[in-house]
């Protein structure tokens, strides 16, 4: 048995758009994901999230499920379009009330409310005005962050500003895979810069309202390995590391984008202005990390053989001073998410628990012994209920056990890890993949909305309740 320290938080994570449904309720405005879901071919099977897990209407039942699990932390996200239906101006009281009550319900059960302000659901109106590539969106985000800090900050102590900025800027603005579905490297570059500004502005907005708040942000991170020992592959792996792991953290901690990234940019492709370095730089109180795989990178000739969301920048960025659209020419790189040494999940991601340990130690080496929250860790499997109605998902139990052991190893080696959040509380809308991948500790029957703990949920409950170790 390996033990966790007293005070370590056991949690689960969700996000608003993936679970809430009720997209027209109580004055909510449309988001870019509503629009994207209505775009033919965007979501597998033509699915949408108008109902999702119906969490907006079943919140009491779901908080009871959290309490039954015995978690001590719940990471959820706040839907900006419920708070500011058109992305600006005074708060929509009914939208705020939903999260206000959620916070109270969690606290009444002894669960830490741990909100993320932006988990990808931009108000559509702001996209119409330019979206994340427009610098003004950073001002809008700061206004929204201030509203939420004012509304909930008397009870919410710990805030995450963004979820996985690299994923939503690259897939949303460069690759067209996620909302808003744009395919422009120029838009991607400007979005990267605006989101970096928004980290600074959002941090200061929350701080101004609540001087005692702990404020961080959540990043998708992965160790990057060279596919072979060649210099070219090592170079490609270092480049992928700069892009995937440091693109947003370096501006926050050092006020500059990674040199590997900016050196290939023509002109002022980021739309930077004097004073931006200071504006982007803020002393985050913690780093949130979501680690699902390791990246194996090869240089592959003229065009680097990078994972689909990394490709292109190196070769195409030189022409990105203008609005050059990028063609979708690159095939999915089969082996990018691992090396075929571990088994793979339903997402095709190699199960490689050491990746989490490596990432936690990488953060500790690069940014000092900063507190780290593991904000997501989990796996999708086909998960068919047996005749007893239960999903016997031993593979998910093994997955979480191995990843929790990786956390303990990293802590023993010096990482200051405060929490572990399983992704996810229950099966939900997995973005462009629709409802096919099931990540939950509880199974959701989308016909009846019935939630049933999987075997992994029972296992996690025992762990949360004993709060000991794995
Ligand atoms: C992460 C997202 C989360 C979920 C998991 C599987 O990239 O933050 O919303 O989709 O992947």
Short mmCIF file of C-alpha atoms and ligand atoms in Angstrom, two decimals:
data_model
loop_
_atom_site.label_atom_id
_atom_site.label_comp_id
_atom_site.label_asym_id
_atom_site.label_seq_id
_atom_site.Cartn_x
_atom_site.Cartn_y
_atom_site.Cartn_z
CA UNK A 1 0.00 0.00 0.00
CA UNK A 2 1.35 3.39 -0.96
CA UNK A 3 -0.06 6.24 1.05
CA UNK A 4 -1.08 9.80 0.35
CA UNK A 5 -0.46 12.59 2.84
CA UNK A 6 -3.14 13.97 5.11
CA UNK A 7 -5.09 16.65 3.26
CA UNK A 8 -4.57 15.20 -0.21
CA UNK A 9 -7.79 15.81 -2.15
CA UNK A 10 -9.61 13.00 -3.95
CA UNK A 11 -11.79 14.28 -6.71
CA UNK A 12 -13.63 13.86 -9.95
CA UNK A 13 -13.92 16.30 -12.82
CA UNK A 14 -16.55 17.33 -15.37
CA UNK A 15 -17.15 20.31 -17.62
CA UNK A 16 -20.29 22.33 -18.20
CA UNK A 17 -20.86 21.73 -21.89
CA UNK A 18 -20.19 18.03 -21.64
CA UNK A 19 -22.83 17.35 -18.98
CA UNK A 20 -25.34 20.16 -18.45
CA UNK A 21 -27.72 20.15 -21.43
CA UNK A 22 -30.57 22.70 -21.04
CA UNK A 23 -28.86 24.96 -23.52
CA UNK A 24 -31.82 27.35 -23.74
CA UNK A 25 -32.70 27.43 -20.05
CA UNK A 26 -32.83 30.48 -17.83
CA UNK A 27 -31.49 32.97 -20.31
CA UNK A 28 -28.36 31.08 -21.42
CA UNK A 29 -26.98 32.44 -24.68
CA UNK A 30 -25.66 30.28 -27.51
CA UNK A 31 -22.06 29.11 -27.38
CA UNK A 32 -19.63 28.20 -30.15
CA UNK A 33 -20.19 24.54 -29.35
CA UNK A 34 -23.93 24.84 -29.99
CA UNK A 35 -23.11 26.26 -33.39
CA UNK A 36 -20.42 23.67 -34.07
CA UNK A 37 -22.73 20.78 -33.13
CA UNK A 38 -25.25 22.08 -35.66
CA UNK A 39 -22.61 21.97 -38.41
CA UNK A 40 -23.08 18.85 -40.56
CA UNK A 41 -20.18 16.41 -40.14
CA UNK A 42 -18.64 18.17 -37.16
CA UNK A 43 -19.65 15.65 -34.48
CA UNK A 44 -19.50 11.89 -34.82
CA UNK A 45 -22.93 10.50 -35.61
CA UNK A 46 -24.39 13.99 -35.88
CA UNK A 47 -24.74 14.07 -32.11
CA UNK A 48 -25.21 17.20 -30.02
CA UNK A 49 -25.22 18.28 -26.37
CA UNK A 50 -28.67 19.85 -26.05
CA UNK A 51 -29.48 17.28 -23.37
CA UNK A 52 -26.10 15.65 -22.65
CA UNK A 53 -26.33 14.20 -19.11
CA UNK A 54 -29.17 16.55 -18.22
CA UNK A 55 -27.07 17.66 -15.28
CA UNK A 56 -28.59 21.15 -15.21
CA UNK A 57 -31.89 19.62 -14.12
CA UNK A 58 -30.45 16.69 -12.15
CA UNK A 59 -27.89 18.58 -10.16
CA UNK A 60 -29.24 17.43 -6.79
CA UNK A 61 -29.04 13.78 -7.79
CA UNK A 62 -25.53 14.35 -9.10
CA UNK A 63 -24.30 16.08 -5.96
CA UNK A 64 -25.73 13.13 -4.01
CA UNK A 65 -23.66 10.85 -6.25
CA UNK A 66 -20.54 12.90 -5.48
CA UNK A 67 -21.29 12.65 -1.78
CA UNK A 68 -21.86 8.92 -2.07
CA UNK A 69 -18.48 8.56 -3.76
CA UNK A 70 -16.94 10.40 -0.85
CA UNK A 71 -14.87 12.78 -2.97
CA UNK A 72 -13.28 15.74 -1.23
CA UNK A 73 -12.97 17.90 -4.36
CA UNK A 74 -15.19 18.43 -7.39
CA UNK A 75 -13.77 20.13 -10.45
CA UNK A 76 -16.53 21.53 -12.66
CA UNK A 77 -16.67 24.39 -15.13
CA UNK A 78 -18.85 27.45 -15.36
CA UNK A 79 -20.67 28.06 -18.64
CA UNK A 80 -19.81 31.61 -19.65
CA UNK A 81 -22.96 31.84 -21.87
CA UNK A 82 -25.13 31.27 -18.80
CA UNK A 83 -23.42 34.15 -17.00
CA UNK A 84 -23.12 36.62 -19.87
CA UNK A 85 -25.40 35.37 -22.66
CA UNK A 86 -23.77 37.67 -25.21
CA UNK A 87 -20.33 37.64 -23.62
CA UNK A 88 -20.44 41.09 -22.06
CA UNK A 89 -22.33 43.25 -19.62
CA UNK A 90 -24.17 42.52 -16.40
CA UNK A 91 -24.55 38.99 -15.10
CA UNK A 92 -27.63 36.92 -15.84
CA UNK A 93 -28.91 36.29 -12.30
CA UNK A 94 -30.46 32.90 -13.06
CA UNK A 95 -27.25 31.64 -14.62
CA UNK A 96 -25.20 32.75 -11.64
CA UNK A 97 -27.75 31.19 -9.28
CA UNK A 98 -27.16 27.74 -10.71
CA UNK A 99 -23.46 27.78 -9.77
CA UNK A 100 -24.10 29.68 -6.57
CA UNK A 101 -26.39 26.88 -5.43
CA UNK A 102 -24.05 24.19 -6.70
CA UNK A 103 -21.28 25.65 -4.55
CA UNK A 104 -23.52 25.65 -1.49
CA UNK A 105 -24.61 22.07 -2.13
CA UNK A 106 -21.01 20.92 -2.42
CA UNK A 107 -19.92 22.74 0.71
CA UNK A 108 -22.82 21.27 2.63
CA UNK A 109 -21.39 17.83 1.77
CA UNK A 110 -17.86 18.78 2.69
CA UNK A 111 -16.70 18.83 -0.94
CA UNK A 112 -14.33 21.53 -2.21
CA UNK A 113 -15.88 23.42 -5.13
CA UNK A 114 -13.12 23.80 -7.73
CA UNK A 115 -14.45 25.71 -10.74
CA UNK A 116 -12.77 26.26 -14.11
CA UNK A 117 -13.85 29.50 -15.75
CA UNK A 118 -13.30 28.53 -19.36
CA UNK A 119 -13.75 24.97 -20.56
CA UNK A 120 -14.24 25.82 -24.23
CA UNK A 121 -17.80 27.20 -24.43
CA UNK A 122 -17.24 30.74 -25.70
CA UNK A 123 -20.41 32.84 -26.09
CA UNK A 124 -21.20 32.74 -29.82
CA UNK A 125 -21.53 36.50 -29.93
CA UNK A 126 -17.86 36.90 -29.02
CA UNK A 127 -16.90 34.49 -31.77
CA UNK A 128 -18.93 36.64 -34.19
CA UNK A 129 -16.83 39.59 -33.05
CA UNK A 130 -13.58 37.77 -33.77
CA UNK A 131 -13.30 35.05 -31.10
CA UNK A 132 -10.00 34.27 -29.38
CA UNK A 133 -7.91 35.66 -32.24
CA UNK A 134 -9.31 39.10 -31.32
CA UNK A 135 -7.41 40.76 -28.48
CA UNK A 136 -10.63 42.26 -27.10
CA UNK A 137 -11.74 38.76 -26.06
CA UNK A 138 -9.13 38.92 -23.28
CA UNK A 139 -10.89 42.00 -21.88
CA UNK A 140 -14.21 40.21 -22.06
CA UNK A 141 -12.78 37.19 -20.24
CA UNK A 142 -11.42 39.38 -17.45
CA UNK A 143 -14.83 41.00 -17.01
CA UNK A 144 -16.48 37.59 -16.76
CA UNK A 145 -13.81 36.30 -14.35
CA UNK A 146 -14.39 39.31 -12.11
CA UNK A 147 -18.14 38.69 -12.09
CA UNK A 148 -17.65 35.10 -10.96
CA UNK A 149 -15.08 35.97 -8.31
CA UNK A 150 -17.51 38.53 -6.92
CA UNK A 151 -20.42 36.08 -6.99
CA UNK A 152 -18.75 32.97 -5.59
CA UNK A 153 -15.47 34.12 -4.10
CA UNK A 154 -16.84 34.32 -0.57
CA UNK A 155 -17.03 30.51 -0.68
CA UNK A 156 -14.80 29.42 -3.57
CA UNK A 157 -11.15 29.58 -2.68
CA UNK A 158 -9.49 27.78 -5.60
CA UNK A 159 -10.00 28.89 -9.22
CA UNK A 160 -8.79 27.57 -12.53
CA UNK A 161 -8.80 30.13 -15.34
CA UNK A 162 -8.61 27.95 -18.48
CA UNK A 163 -8.81 24.32 -19.47
CA UNK A 164 -6.15 23.12 -21.92
CA UNK A 165 -5.46 26.29 -23.89
CA UNK A 166 -3.27 24.51 -26.43
CA UNK A 167 -6.00 22.01 -27.24
CA UNK A 168 -8.81 24.48 -27.81
CA UNK A 169 -6.72 27.03 -29.72
CA UNK A 170 -5.12 24.46 -32.01
CA UNK A 171 -8.11 22.27 -32.65
CA UNK A 172 -10.55 25.15 -32.70
CA UNK A 173 -8.71 27.70 -34.83
CA UNK A 174 -6.07 25.78 -36.79
CA UNK A 175 -7.39 22.28 -37.38
CA UNK A 176 -11.14 22.81 -37.49
CA UNK A 177 -11.77 19.77 -35.31
CA UNK A 178 -13.32 21.63 -32.39
CA UNK A 179 -15.50 24.71 -32.14
CA UNK A 180 -15.45 27.18 -33.76
CA UNK A 181 -14.04 24.99 -36.53
CA UNK A 182 -11.70 27.47 -38.17
CA UNK A 183 -8.71 26.34 -40.22
CA UNK A 184 -6.30 29.19 -40.18
CA UNK A 185 -2.83 29.13 -38.79
CA UNK A 186 -2.91 32.92 -38.51
CA UNK A 187 -6.03 32.74 -36.35
CA UNK A 188 -4.41 30.07 -34.22
CA UNK A 189 -1.33 32.21 -33.60
CA UNK A 190 -3.36 35.23 -32.59
CA UNK A 191 -5.62 33.07 -30.40
CA UNK A 192 -2.54 31.77 -28.58
CA UNK A 193 -1.49 35.32 -27.82
CA UNK A 194 -4.94 36.51 -26.73
CA UNK A 195 -5.35 33.55 -24.37
CA UNK A 196 -1.94 34.35 -22.87
CA UNK A 197 -3.10 37.92 -22.29
CA UNK A 198 -6.34 36.58 -20.82
CA UNK A 199 -4.39 34.50 -18.32
CA UNK A 200 -2.83 37.69 -17.00
CA UNK A 201 -6.01 39.75 -17.13
CA UNK A 202 -8.18 37.00 -15.67
CA UNK A 203 -5.74 36.38 -12.83
CA UNK A 204 -5.71 40.06 -11.90
CA UNK A 205 -9.50 40.33 -12.16
CA UNK A 206 -10.03 37.47 -9.70
CA UNK A 207 -7.27 38.76 -7.43
CA UNK A 208 -8.77 42.26 -7.38
CA UNK A 209 -12.09 40.86 -6.16
CA UNK A 210 -10.64 38.24 -3.85
CA UNK A 211 -7.11 38.94 -2.64
CA UNK A 212 -6.95 35.60 -0.82
CA UNK A 213 -8.00 33.41 -3.75
CA UNK A 214 -5.73 30.63 -5.06
CA UNK A 215 -5.63 31.03 -8.82
CA UNK A 216 -4.22 28.61 -11.36
CA UNK A 217 -4.93 27.26 -14.80
CA UNK A 218 -5.13 23.79 -16.30
CA UNK A 219 -2.84 22.52 -19.05
CA UNK A 220 -2.76 19.41 -21.19
CA UNK A 221 0.79 18.16 -20.78
CA UNK A 222 2.76 15.16 -21.98
CA UNK A 223 6.36 14.06 -21.96
CA UNK A 224 7.71 14.11 -25.50
CA UNK A 225 10.07 11.37 -26.63
CA UNK A 226 12.11 11.11 -29.79
CA UNK A 227 10.93 8.16 -31.89
CA UNK A 228 14.53 7.16 -32.62
CA UNK A 229 17.93 8.27 -31.44
CA UNK A 230 18.52 10.45 -34.47
CA UNK A 231 19.32 14.13 -33.97
CA UNK A 232 16.39 15.03 -36.17
CA UNK A 233 13.94 13.13 -33.99
CA UNK A 234 15.40 14.62 -30.84
CA UNK A 235 14.99 18.05 -32.37
CA UNK A 236 11.39 17.31 -33.26
CA UNK A 237 10.69 16.05 -29.74
CA UNK A 238 12.17 19.21 -28.20
CA UNK A 239 10.07 21.30 -30.55
CA UNK A 240 6.91 19.36 -29.66
CA UNK A 241 7.71 19.89 -25.98
CA UNK A 242 7.96 23.65 -26.47
CA UNK A 243 4.66 23.69 -28.27
CA UNK A 244 2.65 21.26 -26.21
CA UNK A 245 4.03 21.92 -22.73
CA UNK A 246 5.43 25.44 -22.67
CA UNK A 247 3.42 27.49 -25.15
CA UNK A 248 1.18 28.94 -22.42
CA UNK A 249 3.22 28.37 -19.28
CA UNK A 250 6.29 30.28 -20.46
CA UNK A 251 4.38 33.53 -21.13
CA UNK A 252 2.74 33.21 -17.72
CA UNK A 253 5.95 32.59 -15.81
CA UNK A 254 8.49 34.41 -17.98
CA UNK A 255 6.50 36.86 -20.11
CA UNK A 256 7.69 35.31 -23.40
CA UNK A 257 6.51 32.65 -25.80
CA UNK A 258 9.00 29.81 -26.28
CA UNK A 259 11.77 30.80 -28.70
CA UNK A 260 11.29 27.55 -30.64
CA UNK A 261 7.83 28.84 -31.45
CA UNK A 262 8.47 32.50 -32.18
CA UNK A 263 11.67 32.07 -34.20
CA UNK A 264 9.76 30.66 -37.13
CA UNK A 265 7.10 33.36 -37.19
CA UNK A 266 7.07 36.03 -39.85
CA UNK A 267 6.40 39.65 -38.88
CA UNK A 268 4.04 40.22 -36.01
CA UNK A 269 1.99 37.07 -36.54
CA UNK A 270 0.90 37.05 -32.91
CA UNK A 271 -0.47 40.57 -32.99
CA UNK A 272 1.71 41.50 -30.01
CA UNK A 273 1.80 45.06 -28.67
CA UNK A 274 4.17 46.90 -26.34
CA UNK A 275 3.51 45.99 -22.72
CA UNK A 276 2.19 42.51 -23.49
CA UNK A 277 5.11 40.77 -21.78
CA UNK A 278 4.16 42.35 -18.46
CA UNK A 279 0.47 41.76 -19.07
CA UNK A 280 0.91 38.01 -19.68
CA UNK A 281 3.09 37.41 -16.64
CA UNK A 282 1.37 36.41 -13.40
CA UNK A 283 2.40 34.35 -10.38
CA UNK A 284 -0.04 31.46 -10.64
CA UNK A 285 -0.65 29.84 -7.27
CA UNK A 286 -0.81 26.36 -8.77
CA UNK A 287 -0.51 24.52 -12.06
CA UNK A 288 -3.34 22.21 -13.05
CA UNK A 289 -2.36 19.30 -15.26
CA UNK A 290 -4.28 16.88 -17.45
CA UNK A 291 -2.06 14.07 -18.70
CA UNK A 292 -3.49 11.37 -20.92
CA UNK A 293 -0.48 10.06 -22.86
CA UNK A 294 3.13 10.50 -23.83
CA UNK A 295 3.97 11.91 -27.23
CA UNK A 296 6.40 10.07 -29.47
CA UNK A 297 7.76 12.37 -32.12
CA UNK A 298 9.73 11.82 -35.27
CA UNK A 299 11.09 14.35 -37.73
CA UNK A 300 9.98 12.36 -40.77
CA UNK A 301 11.78 14.21 -43.56
CA UNK A 302 10.82 17.64 -44.78
CA UNK A 303 7.57 17.75 -42.90
CA UNK A 304 7.92 16.86 -39.23
CA UNK A 305 5.93 13.79 -38.39
CA UNK A 306 4.26 15.43 -35.44
CA UNK A 307 0.92 14.55 -33.93
CA UNK A 308 -1.91 16.07 -35.90
CA UNK A 309 -2.36 19.00 -33.58
CA UNK A 310 1.32 19.87 -33.56
CA UNK A 311 2.01 19.51 -37.22
CA UNK A 312 2.25 22.37 -39.59
CA UNK A 313 3.50 25.16 -37.46
CA UNK A 314 7.12 24.48 -38.12
CA UNK A 315 6.71 24.21 -41.84
CA UNK A 316 3.90 26.66 -42.44
CA UNK A 317 4.37 29.34 -39.82
CA UNK A 318 6.75 31.37 -41.95
CA UNK A 319 3.87 32.26 -44.21
CA UNK A 320 1.54 32.97 -41.36
CA UNK A 321 1.92 36.72 -41.20
CA UNK A 322 -1.33 37.11 -43.05
CA UNK A 323 -4.50 35.09 -42.97
CA UNK A 324 -3.18 32.05 -44.81
CA UNK A 325 -5.52 29.13 -44.49
CA UNK A 326 -3.94 25.80 -43.92
CA UNK A 327 -5.08 22.76 -45.79
CA UNK A 328 -5.98 19.65 -43.89
CA UNK A 329 -3.41 17.52 -45.65
CA UNK A 330 -1.81 15.67 -42.80
CA UNK A 331 -2.86 12.13 -41.95
CA UNK A 332 -3.26 11.15 -38.33
CA UNK A 333 0.09 9.89 -37.12
CA UNK A 334 -0.57 6.40 -35.91
CA UNK A 335 1.98 6.21 -33.20
CA UNK A 336 1.99 9.74 -31.88
CA UNK A 337 0.18 8.91 -28.64
CA UNK A 338 2.68 6.34 -27.48
CA UNK A 339 4.84 3.54 -28.76
CA UNK A 340 2.70 0.40 -28.64
CA UNK A 341 4.39 -0.76 -25.46
CA UNK A 342 1.28 -0.25 -23.37
CA UNK A 343 -2.29 -1.25 -24.21
CA UNK A 344 -4.51 1.40 -25.77
CA UNK A 345 -7.79 2.91 -24.67
CA UNK A 346 -10.86 3.48 -26.81
CA UNK A 347 -9.35 6.85 -27.81
CA UNK A 348 -6.30 5.08 -29.22
CA UNK A 349 -4.14 6.54 -26.47
CA UNK A 350 -1.41 4.29 -25.08
CA UNK A 351 -1.73 3.57 -21.36
CA UNK A 352 1.53 4.90 -19.96
CA UNK A 353 1.31 5.91 -16.29
CA UNK A 354 4.96 7.03 -16.17
CA UNK A 355 3.88 9.92 -18.38
CA UNK A 356 2.03 11.44 -15.44
CA UNK A 357 4.99 11.04 -13.11
CA UNK A 358 7.31 12.56 -15.72
CA UNK A 359 5.02 15.54 -16.27
CA UNK A 360 4.71 16.25 -12.55
CA UNK A 361 8.48 16.21 -12.20
CA UNK A 362 8.94 18.28 -15.35
CA UNK A 363 6.74 21.01 -13.86
CA UNK A 364 8.64 20.85 -10.60
CA UNK A 365 11.98 21.19 -12.37
CA UNK A 366 10.88 24.01 -14.66
CA UNK A 367 8.76 26.20 -12.43
CA UNK A 368 10.03 25.42 -8.96
CA UNK A 369 8.19 23.45 -6.34
CA UNK A 370 4.84 24.97 -7.25
CA UNK A 371 1.66 23.26 -5.99
CA UNK A 372 0.16 21.01 -8.67
CA UNK A 373 -3.42 19.84 -9.02
CA UNK A 374 -4.01 16.78 -11.18
CA UNK A 375 -7.20 18.06 -12.77
CA UNK A 376 -7.97 15.17 -15.10
CA UNK A 377 -6.78 11.59 -15.43
CA UNK A 378 -8.82 8.86 -17.00
CA UNK A 379 -9.57 6.52 -19.87
CA UNK A 380 -12.35 5.59 -22.28
CA UNK A 381 -13.41 2.00 -22.85
CA UNK A 382 -16.38 0.42 -24.60
CA UNK A 383 -18.05 -0.21 -21.22
CA UNK A 384 -21.06 -2.40 -21.87
CA UNK A 385 -23.15 -3.19 -18.77
CA UNK A 386 -23.29 -6.92 -17.93
CA UNK A 387 -26.56 -8.73 -17.25
CA UNK A 388 -26.42 -7.50 -13.65
CA UNK A 389 -26.50 -3.95 -15.04
CA UNK A 390 -22.99 -3.18 -13.86
CA UNK A 391 -20.00 -2.31 -16.01
CA UNK A 392 -17.12 -4.53 -14.91
CA UNK A 393 -14.34 -2.21 -15.98
CA UNK A 394 -11.28 -3.74 -14.39
CA UNK A 395 -9.10 -2.00 -16.95
CA UNK A 396 -10.23 1.40 -15.63
CA UNK A 397 -9.45 0.37 -12.06
CA UNK A 398 -5.98 -0.68 -13.16
CA UNK A 399 -5.59 2.61 -15.01
CA UNK A 400 -6.40 4.79 -12.01
CA UNK A 401 -4.41 2.66 -9.62
CA UNK A 402 -1.32 2.90 -11.82
CA UNK A 403 -1.74 6.64 -12.29
CA UNK A 404 -2.20 7.22 -8.57
CA UNK A 405 1.00 5.28 -7.98
CA UNK A 406 2.70 7.53 -10.51
CA UNK A 407 1.51 10.51 -8.46
CA UNK A 408 2.97 9.01 -5.30
CA UNK A 409 6.27 8.38 -7.06
CA UNK A 410 6.41 11.98 -8.24
CA UNK A 411 5.63 13.22 -4.74
CA UNK A 412 8.37 11.05 -3.28
CA UNK A 413 10.74 12.62 -5.83
CA UNK A 414 9.76 16.15 -4.79
CA UNK A 415 6.60 17.20 -6.65
CA UNK A 416 4.05 19.11 -4.54
CA UNK A 417 0.85 17.43 -5.71
CA UNK A 418 -2.32 18.43 -3.90
CA UNK A 419 -5.10 16.48 -5.62
CA UNK A 420 -6.16 13.86 -8.14
CA UNK A 421 -9.36 14.27 -10.18
CA UNK A 422 -10.61 11.29 -12.13
CA UNK A 423 -12.01 12.19 -15.52
CA UNK A 424 -14.90 11.80 -15.28
CA UNK A 425 -17.67 11.54 -12.72
CA UNK A 426 -19.87 9.93 -15.38
CA UNK A 427 -19.93 9.26 -19.13
CA UNK A 428 -20.55 12.44 -21.07
CA UNK A 429 -20.38 14.31 -24.37
CA UNK A 430 -16.83 13.78 -25.58
CA UNK A 431 -16.68 16.80 -27.94
CA UNK A 432 -16.27 15.84 -31.61
CA UNK A 433 -16.45 12.15 -30.69
CA UNK A 434 -19.97 12.53 -29.33
CA UNK A 435 -21.16 9.97 -26.78
CA UNK A 436 -19.15 6.98 -28.04
CA UNK A 437 -16.13 7.23 -25.70
CA UNK A 438 -17.16 6.53 -22.13
CA UNK A 439 -14.80 8.00 -19.53
CA UNK A 440 -17.06 7.83 -16.47
CA UNK A 441 -16.74 6.19 -13.10
CA UNK A 442 -20.52 5.98 -13.43
CA UNK A 443 -22.26 4.67 -16.54
CA UNK A 444 -24.94 6.89 -18.06
CA UNK A 445 -27.86 5.35 -19.91
CA UNK A 446 -28.66 8.21 -22.27
CA UNK A 447 -32.21 6.95 -22.84
CA UNK A 448 -33.19 7.07 -19.19
CA UNK A 449 -30.40 9.31 -17.80
CA UNK A 450 -29.83 6.65 -15.18
CA UNK A 451 -26.39 6.81 -13.56
CA UNK A 452 -24.92 3.51 -12.32
CA UNK A 453 -21.54 3.29 -10.66
CA UNK A 454 -19.21 1.07 -12.64
CA UNK A 455 -16.92 -1.35 -10.81
CA UNK A 456 -14.30 1.41 -11.04
CA UNK A 457 -16.72 3.77 -9.30
CA UNK A 458 -17.15 1.33 -6.44
CA UNK A 459 -13.39 0.97 -6.23
CA UNK A 460 -12.83 4.73 -6.28
CA UNK A 461 -15.46 5.18 -3.60
CA UNK A 462 -13.61 2.81 -1.27
CA UNK A 463 -10.45 4.78 -1.95
CA UNK A 464 -12.03 8.18 -1.38
CA UNK A 465 -13.64 7.05 1.80
CA UNK A 466 -10.51 5.52 3.28
CA UNK A 467 -8.40 8.38 1.89
CA UNK A 468 -5.36 6.23 2.26
CA UNK A 469 -3.56 4.82 -0.68
CA UNK A 470 -3.35 2.42 -3.57
C1 LIG B 1 -9.55 16.62 -22.13
C2 LIG B 1 -10.67 17.60 -21.87
C3 LIG B 1 -11.89 17.00 -21.27
C4 LIG B 1 -12.17 15.62 -21.81
C5 LIG B 1 -10.95 14.75 -21.77
C6 LIG B 1 -11.16 13.35 -22.25
O1 LIG B 1 -8.77 17.08 -23.18
O2 LIG B 1 -10.23 18.62 -21.02
O3 LIG B 1 -12.95 17.89 -21.45
O4 LIG B 1 -12.72 15.71 -23.06
O5 LIG B 1 -9.94 15.35 -22.53
#
